[in-house]
Amino acid sequence: MESFIVDWRLSFDALSIFFGFVILLVAIPSWVYSIGYMQGLYSRGRIRFAKILFFFFILSMLLVVFSSNVLFFLIAWELMSLLSYFLVTLDSHEEKASRAGLIYILMTHVGTTFMTAAFLIIYSYSGSFDFIAFKETCLLLPSTIKTVVFLCFVVGFGTKAGLIPFHIWLPYAHPEAPSHISSVMSGAMIKIGVYGFIRFVLFILGVSELWWGNLILVLAIISSVGGILYALMEKDLKKMLAYSSIENIGLIMLGIGGYMVFIKMNQPLLAVFSLAAALYHTVNHAIFKTLLFMCSGAILKTCGTKNMEKLGGLIKLMPVTAFCFLIGALSISAMPPLNGFMSEWLILQTLFSGALAGATFPKMKIFLALLTGLLALTGGLAAACFVKAFGISFLAGTRSKKTETANDSGWTMKAPMIFLTGLIFIFGIFAAPVFKVLIDTVSSVSGLNSGGAAFTFNVMSLAPRNNSTMSLNSLLLFGILVITEVTIFAVVKIITKKRTVTCAHTWACGYYRTTERNQYTSTGFSKPFRVAFSFILMPSRKLEKIRDSHYHVKAFKYEVHTKQFLNEYFYKPVIKRLFRFAEWSRKLQQGSVHIYIGYIFLAIVFLIVFLKRF
Amino acid sequence: MHIELMQYGVLLMAFAMVAAKRFSALVTSFTIQSFLLFILTLSEAIKTGSTQLYILAVLIFAIKVIGIPVFLGRITKKIKVPDEMGLYVNTTLSIIIAALLSGISYYFIRNFLPSMEKEAGIALIIALSVTLIGLFIMIFRIKALAQVVGLLIMENGIFLAGASITGGIPFFVEIAVSFDVFIAVMILGVFVYRINSLFTHIDVDKLNELKG
């Protein structure tokens, strides 16, 4: 029993420090933001309660990252899950919030169960809960046990991270939570799942088979494409962001899967790059997703709705929020020279280099090339998604009365948004030094040879050496972008010099009496994608016409639904069976004292008679 | 020799309780059973000369032979319900089942503890049978008071088991358990009284509305 005593010591290695940095990067602006955000939305007692919970939530995340003992890790992990549950259900008077909380806590516990199972399996071999003891034991584990442990970790950490087959809690919990909580959950908490995966699978369990990496790559690319497709279909601003988080987790896991594959393909250099790129995307996603959730929170607070169809024209009313959202949206859609582009570019390049380098693995060559293609598709869809989000919510005219009184929020809310917008530029333009730090981090934790030798690092660029195919030059990109834009601007100016301009209603094509009902809708915008990807989205539509006569339609109703493939064909049947089983097992509960004592009696007699069998 | 006789007496009283139809008969049998336990403890005390066992014997006499039966008698008078306990299983079948339970106990002890001395083994078989019979009474008698007595029978069985295997459970544990049982009976008595005043009956089989 001695090893069940929890070792409360903390350990600070490069990986934990990196993730601790990401958590604080998200938490501190969110803390400032929450002061302004909660004011007026909640009662004073509730605000104080939320602040205390928030503080301990951040603390528990830091403890998860810095723990060096599995029991300590689990305790902190559970604390984090429970605290975030209470934060999700802060609007507990709304039924939707408590339902979202329920789904969240259920899924997170399913995940924890698998994690704990994996830990206990390793513990049964190691006899100690220390990370180092775990690592030593994992070298000696039989391969089938290793595979089981690996799969448990995938389910456990995948659930927290929101990887696609285990993602269902994410689109419920993130939109229902208060905005500063969604930003922390999306920016930091799901990254803890990534941290756990890196720590336990990559560095404690060790990668022992090629198909492990392939499995992660497949799940990751499904998450990316699926996440962004569902995001594109969504008209709820925060729900859209939640789906986009799934996409980004997919991108991060793509880097991690790349590491696993490259280790097995004997490409340590690429492995280091791949993981460093994943970490880079982790910090980038933390920055811009936090920012976007903050912007949507500002909109939600001032307009009272997060339904895009009801927003519109906000750019004139909330210029600061609009600008921040635009930068965040550009970054998340991988537009150079912002940070989102840099990390996606690096991930793409490592996968591409892997496809080129894997001469001895012909199948991997095709697989990796396919992944690169799908990754490019993801970027395109993300751009479409955020064009929609920005275009529908901020441009055009107002769509409902609610938005007419909208205005920019106070400084406590604006300052963190502007701060994060600045970080997007900094992490984009100074990509090379950041990437160098990350490469050092990865090589110090993994013990692999540092990739630094393959590059010359400048302040702005990353030039290849030793026939490496990777390169990154943010200065050049920035320059190209500026020159192109200036040229286009100048050309347009010259061409349109002699034209006269009439101002009319936005998107009215010159027609003078447009109402909000004439405008382009978010559902309309996403129609082409719904048609193109109908094999996944399975859209169904319903038309209802009420007419006076054959020629005159009095009222018209049009509904479009898309189906969640996994929900429909996996979770719903499973849940249905579960409920049916519960209903059936209720027969045991007859409410009669005699029968309850009888159960005890039968159990005793059974044990007496069959004791020898056990 | 007489010790063994006492032990068989305890078993016999358990059978008597299975056969009892009326509550007063049940309490009388219980009193006799407790008295037998008292004599067993006392003889053990005389044999070893241990003060602790003397105290224990006095305690058993005070609580189980006098205290609890008197208390139960007062409760039955107070709640004025018919003396019949209400049987799910008639007397004959009950005795057959009780005999079967003794058989199971015998089988169990002989098979799993074959190395035990003969006398201790018999005591243990009887103890286990009495415990099971107590449980049986709790299940197959309708009135709530029978559940209380069933619990007491089980406790007697466990006491006998403790005394026969180890030569007595540690003194303080024994005392604590005795008081525990006494308090439990008091509380259960109050409950029964309450149930009666609320529902005007103490039929446990009708108390089944609190289920999910």
Tab-separated table of N, CA and C in Angstrom, chain A residues 38-151:
chain	number	residue	atom	x	y	z
A	38	MET	N	-18.590	39.481	-16.851
A	38	MET	CA	-19.616	38.977	-15.931
A	38	MET	C	-20.449	40.092	-15.336
A	39	GLN	N	-19.884	41.306	-15.379
A	39	GLN	CA	-20.604	42.420	-14.781
A	39	GLN	C	-21.936	42.632	-15.494
A	40	GLY	N	-22.996	42.620	-14.738
A	40	GLY	CA	-24.298	42.850	-15.347
A	40	GLY	C	-24.974	41.586	-15.808
A	41	LEU	N	-24.187	40.541	-16.076
A	41	LEU	CA	-24.821	39.296	-16.524
A	41	LEU	C	-25.236	38.434	-15.331
A	42	TYR	N	-24.440	38.503	-14.242
A	42	TYR	CA	-24.713	37.648	-13.094
A	42	TYR	C	-24.828	38.509	-11.841
A	43	SER	N	-25.415	37.895	-10.810
A	43	SER	CA	-25.509	38.602	-9.539
A	43	SER	C	-24.129	38.640	-8.886
A	44	ARG	N	-23.961	39.503	-7.877
A	44	ARG	CA	-22.632	39.700	-7.304
A	44	ARG	C	-22.095	38.432	-6.638
A	45	GLY	N	-22.979	37.751	-5.929
A	45	GLY	CA	-22.537	36.523	-5.254
A	45	GLY	C	-22.056	35.496	-6.253
A	46	ARG	N	-22.787	35.409	-7.363
A	46	ARG	CA	-22.436	34.434	-8.382
A	46	ARG	C	-21.107	34.794	-9.045
A	47	ILE	N	-20.882	36.081	-9.222
A	47	ILE	CA	-19.614	36.515	-9.822
A	47	ILE	C	-18.457	36.104	-8.920
A	48	ARG	N	-18.645	36.328	-7.590
A	48	ARG	CA	-17.568	35.968	-6.670
A	48	ARG	C	-17.320	34.454	-6.721
A	49	PHE	N	-18.420	33.708	-6.710
A	49	PHE	CA	-18.333	32.249	-6.792
A	49	PHE	C	-17.586	31.828	-8.059
A	50	ALA	N	-17.958	32.451	-9.173
A	50	ALA	CA	-17.329	32.104	-10.453
A	50	ALA	C	-15.844	32.425	-10.434
A	51	LYS	N	-15.499	33.534	-9.779
A	51	LYS	CA	-14.079	33.921	-9.760
A	51	LYS	C	-13.258	32.921	-8.969
A	52	ILE	N	-13.809	32.491	-7.827
A	52	ILE	CA	-13.080	31.513	-7.009
A	52	ILE	C	-12.914	30.213	-7.786
A	53	LEU	N	-14.016	29.765	-8.398
A	53	LEU	CA	-13.942	28.530	-9.187
A	53	LEU	C	-12.910	28.657	-10.295
A	54	PHE	N	-12.931	29.803	-10.952
A	54	PHE	CA	-12.029	30.039	-12.076
A	54	PHE	C	-10.582	29.928	-11.626
A	55	PHE	N	-10.297	30.556	-10.483
A	55	PHE	CA	-8.930	30.512	-9.966
A	55	PHE	C	-8.481	29.072	-9.726
A	56	PHE	N	-9.353	28.300	-9.059
A	56	PHE	CA	-8.953	26.932	-8.745
A	56	PHE	C	-8.895	26.071	-10.006
A	57	PHE	N	-9.726	26.405	-10.969
A	57	PHE	CA	-9.693	25.697	-12.253
A	57	PHE	C	-8.323	25.862	-12.913
A	58	ILE	N	-7.850	27.093	-12.959
A	58	ILE	CA	-6.534	27.353	-13.552
A	58	ILE	C	-5.442	26.633	-12.750
A	59	LEU	N	-5.576	26.724	-11.423
A	59	LEU	CA	-4.586	26.072	-10.567
A	59	LEU	C	-4.545	24.571	-10.826
A	60	SER	N	-5.731	23.969	-10.951
A	60	SER	CA	-5.752	22.520	-11.156
A	60	SER	C	-5.126	22.154	-12.501
A	61	MET	N	-5.343	23.001	-13.510
A	61	MET	CA	-4.722	22.700	-14.805
A	61	MET	C	-3.207	22.753	-14.689
A	62	LEU	N	-2.716	23.768	-13.949
A	62	LEU	CA	-1.263	23.877	-13.776
A	62	LEU	C	-0.730	22.661	-13.028
A	63	LEU	N	-1.499	22.197	-12.017
A	63	LEU	CA	-1.045	21.035	-11.263
A	63	LEU	C	-0.973	19.797	-12.144
A	64	VAL	N	-1.968	19.649	-13.032
A	64	VAL	CA	-1.932	18.504	-13.954
A	64	VAL	C	-0.624	18.521	-14.730
A	65	VAL	N	-0.291	19.692	-15.217
A	65	VAL	CA	0.870	19.795	-16.090
A	65	VAL	C	2.176	19.577	-15.326
A	66	PHE	N	2.209	20.043	-14.064
A	66	PHE	CA	3.473	19.987	-13.339
A	66	PHE	C	3.606	18.778	-12.426
A	67	SER	N	2.622	17.896	-12.405
A	67	SER	CA	2.723	16.765	-11.492
A	67	SER	C	3.732	15.756	-12.028
A	68	SER	N	4.337	15.001	-11.086
A	68	SER	CA	5.315	14.004	-11.532
A	68	SER	C	4.954	12.632	-10.998
A	69	ASN	N	3.706	12.501	-10.561
A	69	ASN	CA	3.265	11.243	-9.990
A	69	ASN	C	1.878	10.981	-10.539
A	70	VAL	N	1.607	9.735	-10.910
A	70	VAL	CA	0.354	9.462	-11.618
A	70	VAL	C	-0.865	9.721	-10.739
A	71	LEU	N	-0.747	9.383	-9.437
A	71	LEU	CA	-1.897	9.620	-8.558
A	71	LEU	C	-2.194	11.108	-8.439
A	72	PHE	N	-1.152	11.877	-8.263
A	72	PHE	CA	-1.273	13.321	-8.196
A	72	PHE	C	-1.891	13.838	-9.488
A	73	PHE	N	-1.380	13.321	-10.596
A	73	PHE	CA	-1.884	13.697	-11.914
A	73	PHE	C	-3.379	13.435	-11.991
A	74	LEU	N	-3.815	12.256	-11.554
A	74	LEU	CA	-5.231	11.898	-11.645
A	74	LEU	C	-6.096	12.788	-10.750
A	75	ILE	N	-5.576	13.056	-9.549
A	75	ILE	CA	-6.352	13.898	-8.632
A	75	ILE	C	-6.547	15.285	-9.243
A	76	ALA	N	-5.455	15.848	-9.738
A	76	ALA	CA	-5.542	17.177	-10.340
A	76	ALA	C	-6.443	17.146	-11.564
A	77	TRP	N	-6.348	16.070	-12.318
A	77	TRP	CA	-7.151	15.908	-13.543
A	77	TRP	C	-8.643	15.914	-13.207
A	78	GLU	N	-9.019	15.131	-12.193
A	78	GLU	CA	-10.423	15.063	-11.793
A	78	GLU	C	-10.901	16.415	-11.276
A	79	LEU	N	-10.022	17.056	-10.512
A	79	LEU	CA	-10.352	18.376	-9.980
A	79	LEU	C	-10.649	19.328	-11.130
A	80	MET	N	-9.799	19.266	-12.140
A	80	MET	CA	-9.972	20.127	-13.312
A	80	MET	C	-11.303	19.840	-13.982
A	81	SER	N	-11.642	18.545	-14.147
A	81	SER	CA	-12.891	18.191	-14.817
A	81	SER	C	-14.092	18.675	-14.012
A	82	LEU	N	-14.041	18.460	-12.696
A	82	LEU	CA	-15.198	18.829	-11.875
A	82	LEU	C	-15.377	20.341	-11.825
A	83	LEU	N	-14.272	21.057	-11.640
A	83	LEU	CA	-14.381	22.514	-11.567
A	83	LEU	C	-14.912	23.075	-12.871
A	84	SER	N	-14.424	22.511	-13.989
A	84	SER	CA	-14.903	23.047	-15.262
A	84	SER	C	-16.367	22.691	-15.461
A	85	TYR	N	-16.803	21.561	-14.882
A	85	TYR	CA	-18.234	21.229	-14.965
A	85	TYR	C	-19.058	22.311	-14.287
A	86	PHE	N	-18.612	22.724	-13.088
A	86	PHE	CA	-19.386	23.754	-12.392
A	86	PHE	C	-19.342	25.067	-13.149
A	87	LEU	N	-18.225	25.326	-13.828
A	87	LEU	CA	-18.153	26.567	-14.589
A	87	LEU	C	-19.038	26.512	-15.828
A	88	VAL	N	-19.128	25.332	-16.450
A	88	VAL	CA	-20.000	25.204	-17.626
A	88	VAL	C	-21.442	25.464	-17.219
A	89	THR	N	-21.815	24.954	-16.047
A	89	THR	CA	-23.213	25.080	-15.635
A	89	THR	C	-23.439	26.328	-14.789
A	90	LEU	N	-22.615	27.352	-14.995
A	90	LEU	CA	-22.804	28.588	-14.246
A	90	LEU	C	-24.168	29.203	-14.564
A	91	ASP	N	-24.623	29.031	-15.806
A	91	ASP	CA	-25.983	29.476	-16.159
A	91	ASP	C	-26.952	28.354	-15.851
A	92	SER	N	-26.909	27.842	-14.631
A	92	SER	CA	-27.642	26.597	-14.377
A	92	SER	C	-29.147	26.781	-14.443
A	93	HIS	N	-29.601	28.031	-14.437
A	93	HIS	CA	-31.048	28.220	-14.545
A	93	HIS	C	-31.533	27.881	-15.951
A	94	GLU	N	-30.615	27.850	-16.898
A	94	GLU	CA	-31.018	27.470	-18.249
A	94	GLU	C	-30.870	25.965	-18.402
A	95	GLU	N	-31.900	25.371	-18.942
A	95	GLU	CA	-31.891	23.919	-19.034
A	95	GLU	C	-30.801	23.421	-19.977
A	96	LYS	N	-30.565	24.228	-21.032
A	96	LYS	CA	-29.556	23.832	-22.012
A	96	LYS	C	-28.192	23.698	-21.366
A	97	ALA	N	-27.884	24.643	-20.464
A	97	ALA	CA	-26.562	24.630	-19.830
A	97	ALA	C	-26.400	23.396	-18.955
A	98	SER	N	-27.444	23.057	-18.207
A	98	SER	CA	-27.262	21.908	-17.329
A	98	SER	C	-27.195	20.619	-18.138
A	99	ARG	N	-27.916	20.593	-19.258
A	99	ARG	CA	-27.831	19.418	-20.114
A	99	ARG	C	-26.435	19.283	-20.733
A	100	ALA	N	-25.917	20.429	-21.183
A	100	ALA	CA	-24.560	20.423	-21.739
A	100	ALA	C	-23.571	19.949	-20.684
A	101	GLY	N	-23.759	20.435	-19.451
A	101	GLY	CA	-22.878	20.026	-18.363
A	101	GLY	C	-22.949	18.532	-18.132
A	102	LEU	N	-24.152	18.001	-18.223
A	102	LEU	CA	-24.331	16.561	-17.999
A	102	LEU	C	-23.565	15.757	-19.045
A	103	ILE	N	-23.736	16.144	-20.312
A	103	ILE	CA	-23.031	15.424	-21.385
A	103	ILE	C	-21.526	15.531	-21.161
A	104	TYR	N	-21.095	16.732	-20.772
A	104	TYR	CA	-19.671	16.952	-20.562
A	104	TYR	C	-19.136	16.041	-19.461
A	105	ILE	N	-19.839	16.043	-18.320
A	105	ILE	CA	-19.294	15.289	-17.184
A	105	ILE	C	-19.331	13.792	-17.483
A	106	LEU	N	-20.349	13.351	-18.227
A	106	LEU	CA	-20.412	11.931	-18.587
A	106	LEU	C	-19.223	11.550	-19.452
A	107	MET	N	-19.004	12.346	-20.512
A	107	MET	CA	-17.936	12.003	-21.452
A	107	MET	C	-16.581	12.084	-20.771
A	108	THR	N	-16.422	13.099	-19.946
A	108	THR	CA	-15.113	13.261	-19.325
A	108	THR	C	-14.831	12.101	-18.368
A	109	HIS	N	-15.887	11.572	-17.763
A	109	HIS	CA	-15.654	10.438	-16.874
A	109	HIS	C	-15.399	9.148	-17.636
A	110	VAL	N	-16.053	9.024	-18.780
A	110	VAL	CA	-15.719	7.871	-19.622
A	110	VAL	C	-14.228	7.911	-19.949
A	111	GLY	N	-13.763	9.100	-20.329
A	111	GLY	CA	-12.346	9.267	-20.644
A	111	GLY	C	-11.460	8.931	-19.467
A	112	THR	N	-11.817	9.461	-18.306
A	112	THR	CA	-10.992	9.220	-17.119
A	112	THR	C	-10.947	7.743	-16.774
A	113	THR	N	-12.071	7.059	-16.987
A	113	THR	CA	-12.097	5.623	-16.715
A	113	THR	C	-11.034	4.907	-17.537
A	114	PHE	N	-10.987	5.224	-18.814
A	114	PHE	CA	-10.009	4.560	-19.677
A	114	PHE	C	-8.585	4.900	-19.244
A	115	MET	N	-8.383	6.188	-18.917
A	115	MET	CA	-7.058	6.608	-18.463
A	115	MET	C	-6.636	5.827	-17.236
A	116	THR	N	-7.566	5.784	-16.250
A	116	THR	CA	-7.245	5.107	-14.995
A	116	THR	C	-6.938	3.640	-15.264
A	117	ALA	N	-7.718	3.042	-16.168
A	117	ALA	CA	-7.468	1.639	-16.501
A	117	ALA	C	-6.041	1.477	-17.009
A	118	ALA	N	-5.649	2.371	-17.910
A	118	ALA	CA	-4.295	2.276	-18.458
A	118	ALA	C	-3.254	2.422	-17.359
A	119	PHE	N	-3.474	3.397	-16.474
A	119	PHE	CA	-2.515	3.615	-15.389
A	119	PHE	C	-2.405	2.375	-14.508
A	120	LEU	N	-3.561	1.788	-14.191
A	120	LEU	CA	-3.530	0.641	-13.295
A	120	LEU	C	-2.846	-0.552	-13.951
A	121	ILE	N	-3.035	-0.694	-15.273
A	121	ILE	CA	-2.352	-1.788	-15.959
A	121	ILE	C	-0.840	-1.616	-15.813
A	122	ILE	N	-0.366	-0.393	-16.081
A	122	ILE	CA	1.081	-0.180	-15.957
A	122	ILE	C	1.516	-0.370	-14.510
A	123	TYR	N	0.665	0.132	-13.584
A	123	TYR	CA	1.018	0.035	-12.168
A	123	TYR	C	1.189	-1.420	-11.733
A	124	SER	N	0.345	-2.296	-12.297
A	124	SER	CA	0.434	-3.698	-11.887
A	124	SER	C	1.780	-4.294	-12.266
A	125	TYR	N	2.460	-3.661	-13.228
A	125	TYR	CA	3.806	-4.137	-13.561
A	125	TYR	C	4.880	-3.372	-12.800
A	126	SER	N	4.631	-2.081	-12.568
A	126	SER	CA	5.712	-1.257	-12.017
A	126	SER	C	5.712	-1.244	-10.503
A	127	GLY	N	4.512	-1.274	-9.878
A	127	GLY	CA	4.459	-1.217	-8.418
A	127	GLY	C	4.750	0.151	-7.863
A	128	SER	N	4.806	1.145	-8.724
A	128	SER	CA	5.019	2.507	-8.239
A	128	SER	C	4.290	3.449	-9.173
A	129	PHE	N	3.894	4.609	-8.628
A	129	PHE	CA	3.147	5.545	-9.453
A	129	PHE	C	4.011	6.669	-9.988
A	130	ASP	N	5.289	6.566	-9.797
A	130	ASP	CA	6.161	7.643	-10.243
A	130	ASP	C	6.320	7.614	-11.761
A	131	PHE	N	6.435	8.798	-12.358
A	131	PHE	CA	6.578	8.865	-13.819
A	131	PHE	C	7.810	8.102	-14.293
A	132	ILE	N	8.886	8.261	-13.549
A	132	ILE	CA	10.143	7.629	-13.993
A	132	ILE	C	10.032	6.106	-13.919
A	133	ALA	N	9.415	5.632	-12.812
A	133	ALA	CA	9.211	4.185	-12.680
A	133	ALA	C	8.320	3.679	-13.801
A	134	PHE	N	7.303	4.477	-14.134
A	134	PHE	CA	6.403	4.113	-15.229
A	134	PHE	C	7.183	3.964	-16.525
A	135	LYS	N	8.064	4.924	-16.744
A	135	LYS	CA	8.802	4.926	-18.003
A	135	LYS	C	9.688	3.690	-18.102
A	136	GLU	N	10.344	3.361	-16.980
A	136	GLU	CA	11.217	2.188	-16.999
A	136	GLU	C	10.421	0.915	-17.225
A	137	THR	N	9.241	0.851	-16.577
A	137	THR	CA	8.433	-0.356	-16.729
A	137	THR	C	7.950	-0.525	-18.160
A	138	CYS	N	7.614	0.607	-18.791
A	138	CYS	CA	7.016	0.517	-20.122
A	138	CYS	C	7.973	-0.090	-21.140
A	139	LEU	N	9.267	0.005	-20.869
A	139	LEU	CA	10.220	-0.597	-21.792
A	139	LEU	C	10.080	-2.116	-21.793
A	140	LEU	N	9.627	-2.662	-20.655
A	140	LEU	CA	9.604	-4.120	-20.503
A	140	LEU	C	8.232	-4.730	-20.745
A	141	LEU	N	7.219	-3.889	-20.982
A	141	LEU	CA	5.866	-4.427	-21.130
A	141	LEU	C	5.762	-5.315	-22.367
A	142	PRO	N	4.966	-6.401	-22.268
A	142	PRO	CA	4.694	-7.185	-23.483
A	142	PRO	C	3.888	-6.350	-24.471
A	143	SER	N	4.036	-6.700	-25.762
A	143	SER	CA	3.514	-5.779	-26.780
A	143	SER	C	1.993	-5.727	-26.790
A	144	THR	N	1.319	-6.843	-26.454
A	144	THR	CA	-0.148	-6.772	-26.449
A	144	THR	C	-0.623	-5.836	-25.344
A	145	ILE	N	0.004	-5.939	-24.180
A	145	ILE	CA	-0.358	-5.050	-23.076
A	145	ILE	C	-0.133	-3.607	-23.495
A	146	LYS	N	0.995	-3.397	-24.162
A	146	LYS	CA	1.319	-2.051	-24.614
A	146	LYS	C	0.228	-1.506	-25.507
A	147	THR	N	-0.247	-2.358	-26.431
A	147	THR	CA	-1.292	-1.912	-27.345
A	147	THR	C	-2.560	-1.551	-26.590
A	148	VAL	N	-2.922	-2.392	-25.618
A	148	VAL	CA	-4.128	-2.107	-24.836
A	148	VAL	C	-3.984	-0.768	-24.118
A	149	VAL	N	-2.826	-0.577	-23.490
A	149	VAL	CA	-2.583	0.674	-22.773
A	149	VAL	C	-2.666	1.855	-23.728
A	150	PHE	N	-2.077	1.678	-24.894
A	150	PHE	CA	-2.093	2.761	-25.886
A	150	PHE	C	-3.523	3.126	-26.258
A	151	LEU	N	-4.346	2.108	-26.538
A	151	LEU	CA	-5.730	2.390	-26.950
A	151	LEU	C	-6.494	3.078	-25.820
